[in-house]
Amino acid sequence: MSVRTQSSEQPAETVHRAGFACFVGRPNAGKSTLTNALVGQKVAITSNRPQTTRHTVRGIVHRPDAQLILVDTPGLHKPRTLLGERLNDVVRTTWAEVDVIGFCLPADQKLGPGDRFIAKELAGIKKTPKVAVVTKTDLVDSKTLAEQLIAIDQLAKELGFEWAEIVPVSAVGDQQVELLAELLVPLLPEGPALYPEGDLTDEPEQVMVAELIREAALEGVRDELPHSIAVVVEEMLPREDRPAERPLLDIHANVYIERPSQKGIIIGPKGKRLKEVGIKSRKQIEALLGTPIFLDLHVKVAKDWQRDPKQLRKLGF
């Protein structure tokens, strides 16, 4: 078993590589936080609620020797709704198209049935190199980490494949994140950059704005709501009659929930919660777009949208 730590010598390479890597793992295994840490900026929304990611967000890591495009997938899970099935399909389609797969396994949780379920699927993908990324190492002591590394190595052996690398990282503590990028690069095909220098993601701005609003809306709501929230940005238009040095972007967005009874939870007493969601997401959106915005938020009911193919299409799934 070769577990990588920072001191490993890397062979000097002059070729340029470019390709796609995706992070997979159970919901809440630290995939989005790791994507953001590698890119060096927030491109994937994070939350302590499982199943936060619904789109495959691509983060782009620019290096002198390579361009690494990170595809962030939803957590693979046993689906209970049509939305769940669609999310799993997204994961499998993504795996088939990338150059390297990073399997995120939190250091602070023993391997469970969910991890075995994913590892089994990975064992079936023969050609693509697989890297075990042991996340959240800042939460455990060295003995626990060592036990987890051995268990992860063992898991691959049992299923008849081998990890290309096993890398312990802490995205929050910024430990070994740079090393992970260095180990992923040699697994990419040789070739020129696929995106212009300076691009950090290929997500359309409207999708990213919707995700930032959804992230703010998820914060502090009761446990029954996380899957029930979807956000659609209806329009983003520069305000007319504004002087060039004081531009303002008008953003109109709808927050969709599944039942009328959930409306009060999102809006809060006297509209206080919705106002907080607006203030919080406006800051993030302005930082993302680099321009002042006026955010107009409305809460609407799309009855049982997670189970309705027509509604799922309308909401972008």
PDB file of C-alpha atoms in Angstrom:
ATOM      1  CA  MET A   1       0.000   0.000   0.000  1.00  0.00           C
ATOM      2  CA  SER A   2       1.494   3.345  -0.971  1.00  0.00           C
ATOM      3  CA  VAL A   3       0.096   6.219   1.034  1.00  0.00           C
ATOM      4  CA  ARG A   4       1.323   9.587  -0.158  1.00  0.00           C
ATOM      5  CA  THR A   5       2.540  12.341   2.111  1.00  0.00           C
ATOM      6  CA  GLN A   6       4.040  15.677   1.211  1.00  0.00           C
ATOM      7  CA  SER A   7       7.688  14.630   1.074  1.00  0.00           C
ATOM      8  CA  SER A   8       7.301  12.229  -1.875  1.00  0.00           C
ATOM      9  CA  GLU A   9       9.625  13.165  -4.720  1.00  0.00           C
ATOM     10  CA  GLN A  10       7.880  13.864  -8.011  1.00  0.00           C
ATOM     11  CA  PRO A  11       9.675  13.185 -11.297  1.00  0.00           C
ATOM     12  CA  ALA A  12      10.182  16.387 -13.279  1.00  0.00           C
ATOM     13  CA  GLU A  13       7.951  16.476 -16.332  1.00  0.00           C
ATOM     14  CA  THR A  14       8.036  18.988 -19.149  1.00  0.00           C
ATOM     15  CA  VAL A  15       4.928  17.800 -21.015  1.00  0.00           C
ATOM     16  CA  HIS A  16       1.620  19.592 -20.519  1.00  0.00           C
ATOM     17  CA  ARG A  17      -1.362  17.517 -19.452  1.00  0.00           C
ATOM     18  CA  ALA A  18      -5.044  18.329 -19.420  1.00  0.00           C
ATOM     19  CA  GLY A  19      -8.007  16.241 -18.426  1.00  0.00           C
ATOM     20  CA  PHE A  20     -10.977  15.570 -16.201  1.00  0.00           C
ATOM     21  CA  ALA A  21     -11.081  14.190 -12.672  1.00  0.00           C
ATOM     22  CA  CYS A  22     -14.219  13.570 -10.676  1.00  0.00           C
ATOM     23  CA  PHE A  23     -14.743  13.201  -6.962  1.00  0.00           C
ATOM     24  CA  VAL A  24     -17.233  10.597  -5.879  1.00  0.00           C
ATOM     25  CA  GLY A  25     -18.315   9.440  -2.476  1.00  0.00           C
ATOM     26  CA  ARG A  26     -21.199   9.195  -0.123  1.00  0.00           C
ATOM     27  CA  PRO A  27     -23.213  12.358   0.477  1.00  0.00           C
ATOM     28  CA  ASN A  28     -21.326  14.751   2.754  1.00  0.00           C
ATOM     29  CA  ALA A  29     -17.898  13.130   2.255  1.00  0.00           C
ATOM     30  CA  GLY A  30     -16.239  16.509   1.632  1.00  0.00           C
ATOM     31  CA  LYS A  31     -16.254  16.500  -2.186  1.00  0.00           C
ATOM     32  CA  SER A  32     -17.397  20.094  -2.735  1.00  0.00           C
ATOM     33  CA  THR A  33     -15.102  21.502  -0.037  1.00  0.00           C
ATOM     34  CA  LEU A  34     -12.180  19.718  -1.676  1.00  0.00           C
ATOM     35  CA  THR A  35     -13.133  21.031  -5.138  1.00  0.00           C
ATOM     36  CA  ASN A  36     -13.206  24.583  -3.776  1.00  0.00           C
ATOM     37  CA  ALA A  37      -9.852  24.114  -1.992  1.00  0.00           C
ATOM     38  CA  LEU A  38      -8.151  22.826  -5.152  1.00  0.00           C
ATOM     39  CA  VAL A  39      -9.579  25.598  -7.340  1.00  0.00           C
ATOM     40  CA  GLY A  40      -8.737  28.168  -4.655  1.00  0.00           C
ATOM     41  CA  GLN A  41     -12.180  29.768  -4.870  1.00  0.00           C
ATOM     42  CA  LYS A  42     -15.761  28.847  -4.186  1.00  0.00           C
ATOM     43  CA  VAL A  43     -17.236  27.102  -7.227  1.00  0.00           C
ATOM     44  CA  ALA A  44     -19.264  24.351  -5.520  1.00  0.00           C
ATOM     45  CA  ILE A  45     -21.816  25.033  -2.819  1.00  0.00           C
ATOM     46  CA  THR A  46     -21.158  23.373   0.500  1.00  0.00           C
ATOM     47  CA  SER A  47     -23.452  22.709   3.413  1.00  0.00           C
ATOM     48  CA  ASN A  48     -23.520  20.338   6.348  1.00  0.00           C
ATOM     49  CA  ARG A  49     -26.651  18.855   4.795  1.00  0.00           C
ATOM     50  CA  PRO A  50     -26.128  15.748   2.689  1.00  0.00           C
ATOM     51  CA  GLN A  51     -27.145  15.896  -0.994  1.00  0.00           C
ATOM     52  CA  THR A  52     -26.249  19.544  -1.480  1.00  0.00           C
ATOM     53  CA  THR A  53     -24.754  19.133  -4.944  1.00  0.00           C
ATOM     54  CA  ARG A  54     -27.185  18.500  -7.756  1.00  0.00           C
ATOM     55  CA  HIS A  55     -25.268  19.706 -10.800  1.00  0.00           C
ATOM     56  CA  THR A  56     -21.880  18.441 -11.878  1.00  0.00           C
ATOM     57  CA  VAL A  57     -19.910  21.585 -11.097  1.00  0.00           C
ATOM     58  CA  ARG A  58     -16.622  21.786 -12.892  1.00  0.00           C
ATOM     59  CA  GLY A  59     -13.799  23.556 -11.115  1.00  0.00           C
ATOM     60  CA  ILE A  60     -10.714  24.332 -13.175  1.00  0.00           C
ATOM     61  CA  VAL A  61      -7.237  24.123 -11.634  1.00  0.00           C
ATOM     62  CA  HIS A  62      -4.603  25.943 -13.713  1.00  0.00           C
ATOM     63  CA  ARG A  63      -0.970  24.860 -13.247  1.00  0.00           C
ATOM     64  CA  PRO A  64       2.136  25.553 -15.337  1.00  0.00           C
ATOM     65  CA  ASP A  65       2.357  21.843 -16.245  1.00  0.00           C
ATOM     66  CA  ALA A  66      -1.335  20.976 -16.452  1.00  0.00           C
ATOM     67  CA  GLN A  67      -4.966  21.898 -16.439  1.00  0.00           C
ATOM     68  CA  LEU A  68      -7.062  19.770 -14.150  1.00  0.00           C
ATOM     69  CA  ILE A  69     -10.819  20.012 -14.635  1.00  0.00           C
ATOM     70  CA  LEU A  70     -12.719  18.797 -11.580  1.00  0.00           C
ATOM     71  CA  VAL A  71     -16.172  17.406 -12.038  1.00  0.00           C
ATOM     72  CA  ASP A  72     -18.086  17.435  -8.791  1.00  0.00           C
ATOM     73  CA  THR A  73     -20.858  14.857  -8.742  1.00  0.00           C
ATOM     74  CA  PRO A  74     -23.840  14.420  -6.420  1.00  0.00           C
ATOM     75  CA  GLY A  75     -23.258  11.814  -3.695  1.00  0.00           C
ATOM     76  CA  LEU A  76     -24.172   8.314  -4.856  1.00  0.00           C
ATOM     77  CA  HIS A  77     -26.924   6.889  -2.673  1.00  0.00           C
ATOM     78  CA  LYS A  78     -29.803   4.434  -2.641  1.00  0.00           C
ATOM     79  CA  PRO A  79     -32.495   6.451  -4.426  1.00  0.00           C
ATOM     80  CA  ARG A  80     -35.957   6.935  -2.952  1.00  0.00           C
ATOM     81  CA  THR A  81     -37.334   9.414  -5.505  1.00  0.00           C
ATOM     82  CA  LEU A  82     -37.102  10.111  -9.215  1.00  0.00           C
ATOM     83  CA  LEU A  83     -34.731  12.973  -8.374  1.00  0.00           C
ATOM     84  CA  GLY A  84     -32.542  10.455  -6.517  1.00  0.00           C
ATOM     85  CA  GLU A  85     -32.455   8.152  -9.541  1.00  0.00           C
ATOM     86  CA  ARG A  86     -31.562  11.022 -11.864  1.00  0.00           C
ATOM     87  CA  LEU A  87     -28.750  12.106  -9.523  1.00  0.00           C
ATOM     88  CA  ASN A  88     -27.314   8.573  -9.549  1.00  0.00           C
ATOM     89  CA  ASP A  89     -27.499   8.484 -13.360  1.00  0.00           C
ATOM     90  CA  VAL A  90     -25.539  11.736 -13.445  1.00  0.00           C
ATOM     91  CA  VAL A  91     -22.819  10.131 -11.313  1.00  0.00           C
ATOM     92  CA  ARG A  92     -22.489   7.028 -13.495  1.00  0.00           C
ATOM     93  CA  THR A  93     -22.442   9.001 -16.747  1.00  0.00           C
ATOM     94  CA  THR A  94     -19.713  11.223 -15.309  1.00  0.00           C
ATOM     95  CA  TRP A  95     -17.551   8.271 -14.241  1.00  0.00           C
ATOM     96  CA  ALA A  96     -17.625   6.896 -17.767  1.00  0.00           C
ATOM     97  CA  GLU A  97     -16.226  10.118 -19.207  1.00  0.00           C
ATOM     98  CA  VAL A  98     -13.402  11.221 -16.882  1.00  0.00           C
ATOM     99  CA  ASP A  99      -9.665  10.441 -16.915  1.00  0.00           C
ATOM    100  CA  VAL A 100      -9.303   9.777 -13.206  1.00  0.00           C
ATOM    101  CA  ILE A 101     -11.740   9.121 -10.336  1.00  0.00           C
ATOM    102  CA  GLY A 102     -11.127  10.348  -6.794  1.00  0.00           C
ATOM    103  CA  PHE A 103     -13.112   8.426  -4.171  1.00  0.00           C
ATOM    104  CA  CYS A 104     -13.604  10.627  -1.091  1.00  0.00           C
ATOM    105  CA  LEU A 105     -13.736   8.740   2.207  1.00  0.00           C
ATOM    106  CA  PRO A 106     -13.953  10.757   5.434  1.00  0.00           C
ATOM    107  CA  ALA A 107     -11.231   9.894   7.956  1.00  0.00           C
ATOM    108  CA  ASP A 108     -13.636  10.272  10.862  1.00  0.00           C
ATOM    109  CA  GLN A 109     -16.202   7.662   9.738  1.00  0.00           C
ATOM    110  CA  LYS A 110     -15.617   3.931   9.536  1.00  0.00           C
ATOM    111  CA  LEU A 111     -16.214   2.390   6.113  1.00  0.00           C
ATOM    112  CA  GLY A 112     -19.881   1.514   5.771  1.00  0.00           C
ATOM    113  CA  PRO A 113     -22.291  -0.160   3.339  1.00  0.00           C
ATOM    114  CA  GLY A 114     -22.536   3.092   1.355  1.00  0.00           C
ATOM    115  CA  ASP A 115     -18.769   3.116   0.735  1.00  0.00           C
ATOM    116  CA  ARG A 116     -18.783  -0.560  -0.281  1.00  0.00           C
ATOM    117  CA  PHE A 117     -21.684   0.120  -2.656  1.00  0.00           C
ATOM    118  CA  ILE A 118     -19.605   2.799  -4.430  1.00  0.00           C
ATOM    119  CA  ALA A 119     -16.342   0.815  -4.321  1.00  0.00           C
ATOM    120  CA  LYS A 120     -18.133  -2.125  -5.975  1.00  0.00           C
ATOM    121  CA  GLU A 121     -19.296   0.148  -8.788  1.00  0.00           C
ATOM    122  CA  LEU A 122     -15.744   1.496  -9.144  1.00  0.00           C
ATOM    123  CA  ALA A 123     -14.336  -2.025  -9.366  1.00  0.00           C
ATOM    124  CA  GLY A 124     -16.426  -2.457 -12.515  1.00  0.00           C
ATOM    125  CA  ILE A 125     -14.710   0.500 -14.226  1.00  0.00           C
ATOM    126  CA  LYS A 126     -11.546  -1.198 -15.387  1.00  0.00           C
ATOM    127  CA  LYS A 127      -9.516   1.352 -17.353  1.00  0.00           C
ATOM    128  CA  THR A 128      -9.854   4.525 -15.287  1.00  0.00           C
ATOM    129  CA  PRO A 129      -7.267   5.058 -12.501  1.00  0.00           C
ATOM    130  CA  LYS A 130      -8.849   5.420  -9.068  1.00  0.00           C
ATOM    131  CA  VAL A 131      -7.399   7.514  -6.248  1.00  0.00           C
ATOM    132  CA  ALA A 132      -8.595   7.121  -2.655  1.00  0.00           C
ATOM    133  CA  VAL A 133      -8.814  10.586  -1.103  1.00  0.00           C
ATOM    134  CA  VAL A 134      -9.092  10.365   2.675  1.00  0.00           C
ATOM    135  CA  THR A 135     -10.828  13.620   3.652  1.00  0.00           C
ATOM    136  CA  LYS A 136     -11.321  15.480   6.947  1.00  0.00           C
ATOM    137  CA  THR A 137      -8.008  14.274   8.416  1.00  0.00           C
ATOM    138  CA  ASP A 138      -8.044  17.307  10.731  1.00  0.00           C
ATOM    139  CA  LEU A 139     -10.813  15.569  12.726  1.00  0.00           C
ATOM    140  CA  VAL A 140      -8.843  12.438  13.761  1.00  0.00           C
ATOM    141  CA  ASP A 141      -5.626  11.408  15.497  1.00  0.00           C
ATOM    142  CA  SER A 142      -2.827   9.568  13.684  1.00  0.00           C
ATOM    143  CA  LYS A 143      -3.836   6.133  14.988  1.00  0.00           C
ATOM    144  CA  THR A 144      -7.420   6.450  13.696  1.00  0.00           C
ATOM    145  CA  LEU A 145      -6.084   7.736  10.369  1.00  0.00           C
ATOM    146  CA  ALA A 146      -3.681   4.796  10.035  1.00  0.00           C
ATOM    147  CA  GLU A 147      -6.511   2.316  10.701  1.00  0.00           C
ATOM    148  CA  GLN A 148      -8.683   4.021   8.072  1.00  0.00           C
ATOM    149  CA  LEU A 149      -5.866   3.917   5.479  1.00  0.00           C
ATOM    150  CA  ILE A 150      -5.382   0.177   6.027  1.00  0.00           C
ATOM    151  CA  ALA A 151      -9.149  -0.451   5.777  1.00  0.00           C
ATOM    152  CA  ILE A 152      -9.335   1.511   2.495  1.00  0.00           C
ATOM    153  CA  ASP A 153      -6.390  -0.389   1.010  1.00  0.00           C
ATOM    154  CA  GLN A 154      -8.033  -3.657   2.083  1.00  0.00           C
ATOM    155  CA  LEU A 155     -11.378  -2.671   0.528  1.00  0.00           C
ATOM    156  CA  ALA A 156      -9.848  -2.389  -2.956  1.00  0.00           C
ATOM    157  CA  LYS A 157      -7.996  -5.706  -2.547  1.00  0.00           C
ATOM    158  CA  GLU A 158     -11.221  -7.483  -1.575  1.00  0.00           C
ATOM    159  CA  LEU A 159     -12.927  -6.140  -4.703  1.00  0.00           C
ATOM    160  CA  GLY A 160     -10.019  -7.039  -6.984  1.00  0.00           C
ATOM    161  CA  PHE A 161      -8.593  -3.626  -7.899  1.00  0.00           C
ATOM    162  CA  GLU A 162      -5.785  -1.361  -6.756  1.00  0.00           C
ATOM    163  CA  TRP A 163      -5.750   2.330  -5.876  1.00  0.00           C
ATOM    164  CA  ALA A 164      -3.442   4.414  -8.081  1.00  0.00           C
ATOM    165  CA  GLU A 165      -2.775   6.493  -4.948  1.00  0.00           C
ATOM    166  CA  ILE A 166      -4.093   6.828  -1.393  1.00  0.00           C
ATOM    167  CA  VAL A 167      -3.884  10.459  -0.273  1.00  0.00           C
ATOM    168  CA  PRO A 168      -4.936  11.782   3.169  1.00  0.00           C
ATOM    169  CA  VAL A 169      -6.055  15.443   2.946  1.00  0.00           C
ATOM    170  CA  SER A 170      -7.740  18.154   4.967  1.00  0.00           C
ATOM    171  CA  ALA A 171      -9.384  20.755   2.734  1.00  0.00           C
ATOM    172  CA  VAL A 172     -10.323  22.850   5.777  1.00  0.00           C
ATOM    173  CA  GLY A 173      -6.804  22.734   7.227  1.00  0.00           C
ATOM    174  CA  ASP A 174      -5.290  23.032   3.718  1.00  0.00           C
ATOM    175  CA  GLN A 175      -3.130  19.949   4.351  1.00  0.00           C
ATOM    176  CA  GLN A 176      -1.874  17.986   1.339  1.00  0.00           C
ATOM    177  CA  VAL A 177      -4.369  19.624  -1.054  1.00  0.00           C
ATOM    178  CA  GLU A 178      -1.477  20.762  -3.265  1.00  0.00           C
ATOM    179  CA  LEU A 179       0.007  17.260  -3.107  1.00  0.00           C
ATOM    180  CA  LEU A 180      -3.296  15.770  -4.267  1.00  0.00           C
ATOM    181  CA  ALA A 181      -3.231  18.023  -7.349  1.00  0.00           C
ATOM    182  CA  GLU A 182       0.373  16.922  -8.047  1.00  0.00           C
ATOM    183  CA  LEU A 183      -0.596  13.251  -7.847  1.00  0.00           C
ATOM    184  CA  LEU A 184      -3.667  13.650 -10.075  1.00  0.00           C
ATOM    185  CA  VAL A 185      -1.742  15.437 -12.860  1.00  0.00           C
ATOM    186  CA  PRO A 186       0.401  12.456 -14.044  1.00  0.00           C
ATOM    187  CA  LEU A 187      -2.820  10.425 -14.428  1.00  0.00           C
ATOM    188  CA  LEU A 188      -4.158  12.904 -17.025  1.00  0.00           C
ATOM    189  CA  PRO A 189      -3.571  12.568 -20.785  1.00  0.00           C
ATOM    190  CA  GLU A 190      -1.004  14.815 -22.481  1.00  0.00           C
ATOM    191  CA  GLY A 191      -2.497  17.759 -24.300  1.00  0.00           C
ATOM    192  CA  PRO A 192      -3.025  21.534 -24.418  1.00  0.00           C
ATOM    193  CA  ALA A 193      -5.260  23.445 -21.979  1.00  0.00           C
ATOM    194  CA  LEU A 194      -8.982  22.943 -22.594  1.00  0.00           C
ATOM    195  CA  TYR A 195     -10.165  26.201 -20.997  1.00  0.00           C
ATOM    196  CA  PRO A 196      -8.797  29.765 -21.160  1.00  0.00           C
ATOM    197  CA  GLU A 197      -6.452  30.878 -18.366  1.00  0.00           C
ATOM    198  CA  GLY A 198      -8.507  32.560 -15.649  1.00  0.00           C
ATOM    199  CA  ASP A 199     -11.658  30.468 -16.108  1.00  0.00           C
ATOM    200  CA  LEU A 200     -12.480  28.755 -12.824  1.00  0.00           C
ATOM    201  CA  THR A 201     -15.654  26.945 -13.827  1.00  0.00           C
ATOM    202  CA  ASP A 202     -17.770  26.379 -16.922  1.00  0.00           C
ATOM    203  CA  GLU A 203     -21.033  26.607 -15.013  1.00  0.00           C
ATOM    204  CA  PRO A 204     -23.331  29.246 -16.487  1.00  0.00           C
ATOM    205  CA  GLU A 205     -23.529  32.260 -14.160  1.00  0.00           C
ATOM    206  CA  GLN A 206     -27.280  31.819 -13.731  1.00  0.00           C
ATOM    207  CA  VAL A 207     -26.800  28.272 -12.406  1.00  0.00           C
ATOM    208  CA  MET A 208     -24.132  29.422  -9.951  1.00  0.00           C
ATOM    209  CA  VAL A 209     -26.311  32.300  -8.742  1.00  0.00           C
ATOM    210  CA  ALA A 210     -29.220  29.871  -8.210  1.00  0.00           C
ATOM    211  CA  GLU A 211     -26.911  27.545  -6.259  1.00  0.00           C
ATOM    212  CA  LEU A 212     -25.719  30.367  -3.977  1.00  0.00           C
ATOM    213  CA  ILE A 213     -29.334  31.297  -3.209  1.00  0.00           C
ATOM    214  CA  ARG A 214     -30.131  27.642  -2.508  1.00  0.00           C
ATOM    215  CA  GLU A 215     -27.122  27.351  -0.203  1.00  0.00           C
ATOM    216  CA  ALA A 216     -28.324  30.365   1.802  1.00  0.00           C
ATOM    217  CA  ALA A 217     -31.880  28.985   1.870  1.00  0.00           C
ATOM    218  CA  LEU A 218     -30.650  25.617   3.195  1.00  0.00           C
ATOM    219  CA  GLU A 219     -28.946  27.155   6.192  1.00  0.00           C
ATOM    220  CA  GLY A 220     -30.773  26.679   9.436  1.00  0.00           C
ATOM    221  CA  VAL A 221     -33.913  25.056   8.034  1.00  0.00           C
ATOM    222  CA  ARG A 222     -35.336  21.995   9.658  1.00  0.00           C
ATOM    223  CA  ASP A 223     -34.184  18.576   8.561  1.00  0.00           C
ATOM    224  CA  GLU A 224     -37.191  17.824   6.388  1.00  0.00           C
ATOM    225  CA  LEU A 225     -36.437  20.590   3.896  1.00  0.00           C
ATOM    226  CA  PRO A 226     -33.005  20.058   2.294  1.00  0.00           C
ATOM    227  CA  HIS A 227     -34.188  18.039  -0.696  1.00  0.00           C
ATOM    228  CA  SER A 228     -37.357  20.051  -1.114  1.00  0.00           C
ATOM    229  CA  ILE A 229     -35.661  23.298  -2.112  1.00  0.00           C
ATOM    230  CA  ALA A 230     -34.907  24.181  -5.734  1.00  0.00           C
ATOM    231  CA  VAL A 231     -34.016  27.617  -7.065  1.00  0.00           C
ATOM    232  CA  VAL A 232     -34.540  28.954 -10.581  1.00  0.00           C
ATOM    233  CA  VAL A 233     -33.142  32.309 -11.686  1.00  0.00           C
ATOM    234  CA  GLU A 234     -35.830  33.678 -14.004  1.00  0.00           C
ATOM    235  CA  GLU A 235     -33.818  36.625 -15.282  1.00  0.00           C
ATOM    236  CA  MET A 236     -30.622  38.611 -14.795  1.00  0.00           C
ATOM    237  CA  LEU A 237     -30.748  42.029 -16.466  1.00  0.00           C
ATOM    238  CA  PRO A 238     -28.631  45.165 -16.099  1.00  0.00           C
ATOM    239  CA  ARG A 239     -30.818  47.991 -14.700  1.00  0.00           C
ATOM    240  CA  GLU A 240     -31.460  50.576 -17.391  1.00  0.00           C
ATOM    241  CA  ASP A 241     -30.688  54.290 -16.965  1.00  0.00           C
ATOM    242  CA  ARG A 242     -27.758  53.645 -14.612  1.00  0.00           C
ATOM    243  CA  PRO A 243     -24.499  55.594 -15.051  1.00  0.00           C
ATOM    244  CA  ALA A 244     -21.647  53.368 -16.325  1.00  0.00           C
ATOM    245  CA  GLU A 245     -19.704  53.783 -13.083  1.00  0.00           C
ATOM    246  CA  ARG A 246     -22.710  52.686 -10.959  1.00  0.00           C
ATOM    247  CA  PRO A 247     -24.109  49.595 -12.656  1.00  0.00           C
ATOM    248  CA  LEU A 248     -26.809  47.467 -11.004  1.00  0.00           C
ATOM    249  CA  LEU A 249     -27.874  43.989 -12.001  1.00  0.00           C
ATOM    250  CA  ASP A 250     -31.477  42.978 -11.353  1.00  0.00           C
ATOM    251  CA  ILE A 251     -31.846  39.298 -10.473  1.00  0.00           C
ATOM    252  CA  HIS A 252     -35.300  37.727 -10.206  1.00  0.00           C
ATOM    253  CA  ALA A 253     -35.344  34.249  -8.700  1.00  0.00           C
ATOM    254  CA  ASN A 254     -37.927  31.769  -7.450  1.00  0.00           C
ATOM    255  CA  VAL A 255     -37.331  29.430  -4.517  1.00  0.00           C
ATOM    256  CA  TYR A 256     -39.447  26.317  -5.073  1.00  0.00           C
ATOM    257  CA  ILE A 257     -40.622  23.990  -2.320  1.00  0.00           C
ATOM    258  CA  GLU A 258     -42.898  20.957  -2.511  1.00  0.00           C
ATOM    259  CA  ARG A 259     -45.728  21.728  -0.088  1.00  0.00           C
ATOM    260  CA  PRO A 260     -47.616  24.843   1.011  1.00  0.00           C
ATOM    261  CA  SER A 261     -46.788  24.001   4.650  1.00  0.00           C
ATOM    262  CA  GLN A 262     -43.061  24.497   3.876  1.00  0.00           C
ATOM    263  CA  LYS A 263     -43.601  28.065   2.704  1.00  0.00           C
ATOM    264  CA  GLY A 264     -43.715  29.446   6.243  1.00  0.00           C
ATOM    265  CA  ILE A 265     -40.438  27.731   7.148  1.00  0.00           C
ATOM    266  CA  ILE A 266     -38.599  29.404   4.266  1.00  0.00           C
ATOM    267  CA  ILE A 267     -40.220  32.833   4.660  1.00  0.00           C
ATOM    268  CA  GLY A 268     -40.043  32.884   8.480  1.00  0.00           C
ATOM    269  CA  PRO A 269     -42.028  35.091  10.866  1.00  0.00           C
ATOM    270  CA  LYS A 270     -42.810  38.429   9.147  1.00  0.00           C
ATOM    271  CA  GLY A 271     -40.542  37.424   6.235  1.00  0.00           C
ATOM    272  CA  LYS A 272     -37.426  37.546   8.440  1.00  0.00           C
ATOM    273  CA  ARG A 273     -35.864  34.295   7.165  1.00  0.00           C
ATOM    274  CA  LEU A 274     -36.329  35.077   3.495  1.00  0.00           C
ATOM    275  CA  LYS A 275     -34.794  38.490   4.090  1.00  0.00           C
ATOM    276  CA  GLU A 276     -31.733  36.819   5.694  1.00  0.00           C
ATOM    277  CA  VAL A 277     -31.460  34.432   2.728  1.00  0.00           C
ATOM    278  CA  GLY A 278     -31.511  37.467   0.433  1.00  0.00           C
ATOM    279  CA  ILE A 279     -28.845  39.378   2.376  1.00  0.00           C
ATOM    280  CA  LYS A 280     -26.530  36.373   2.666  1.00  0.00           C
ATOM    281  CA  SER A 281     -26.808  35.251  -0.951  1.00  0.00           C
ATOM    282  CA  ARG A 282     -26.569  38.819  -2.273  1.00  0.00           C
ATOM    283  CA  LYS A 283     -23.104  39.209  -0.697  1.00  0.00           C
ATOM    284  CA  GLN A 284     -21.915  35.943  -2.260  1.00  0.00           C
ATOM    285  CA  ILE A 285     -23.429  36.736  -5.677  1.00  0.00           C
ATOM    286  CA  GLU A 286     -21.865  40.203  -5.737  1.00  0.00           C
ATOM    287  CA  ALA A 287     -18.484  38.656  -4.916  1.00  0.00           C
ATOM    288  CA  LEU A 288     -18.966  36.092  -7.704  1.00  0.00           C
ATOM    289  CA  LEU A 289     -20.122  38.546 -10.377  1.00  0.00           C
ATOM    290  CA  GLY A 290     -18.079  41.548  -9.250  1.00  0.00           C
ATOM    291  CA  THR A 291     -21.032  43.938  -9.557  1.00  0.00           C
ATOM    292  CA  PRO A 292     -23.767  45.308  -7.242  1.00  0.00           C
ATOM    293  CA  ILE A 293     -27.081  43.481  -7.570  1.00  0.00           C
ATOM    294  CA  PHE A 294     -30.722  43.901  -6.643  1.00  0.00           C
ATOM    295  CA  LEU A 295     -32.123  40.517  -5.677  1.00  0.00           C
ATOM    296  CA  ASP A 296     -35.847  39.846  -5.934  1.00  0.00           C
ATOM    297  CA  LEU A 297     -36.793  36.518  -4.284  1.00  0.00           C
ATOM    298  CA  HIS A 298     -40.156  34.756  -4.371  1.00  0.00           C
ATOM    299  CA  VAL A 299     -41.163  31.461  -2.739  1.00  0.00           C
ATOM    300  CA  LYS A 300     -43.391  29.185  -4.839  1.00  0.00           C
ATOM    301  CA  VAL A 301     -44.876  25.727  -4.389  1.00  0.00           C
ATOM    302  CA  ALA A 302     -44.132  23.101  -7.064  1.00  0.00           C
ATOM    303  CA  LYS A 303     -46.106  20.175  -5.685  1.00  0.00           C
ATOM    304  CA  ASP A 304     -44.000  17.017  -5.141  1.00  0.00           C
ATOM    305  CA  TRP A 305     -41.498  18.190  -7.779  1.00  0.00           C
ATOM    306  CA  GLN A 306     -38.924  15.524  -6.858  1.00  0.00           C
ATOM    307  CA  ARG A 307     -41.266  12.801  -8.137  1.00  0.00           C
ATOM    308  CA  ASP A 308     -42.685  14.572 -11.188  1.00  0.00           C
ATOM    309  CA  PRO A 309     -40.716  14.276 -14.470  1.00  0.00           C
ATOM    310  CA  LYS A 310     -42.293  17.434 -15.899  1.00  0.00           C
ATOM    311  CA  GLN A 311     -41.453  19.549 -12.859  1.00  0.00           C
ATOM    312  CA  LEU A 312     -37.912  18.108 -12.695  1.00  0.00           C
ATOM    313  CA  ARG A 313     -37.326  19.215 -16.299  1.00  0.00           C
ATOM    314  CA  LYS A 314     -38.671  22.675 -15.549  1.00  0.00           C
ATOM    315  CA  LEU A 315     -36.365  22.981 -12.549  1.00  0.00           C
ATOM    316  CA  GLY A 316     -33.347  21.951 -14.590  1.00  0.00           C
ATOM    317  CA  PHE A 317     -32.878  18.265 -13.738  1.00  0.00           C
TER     318      PHE A 317
END
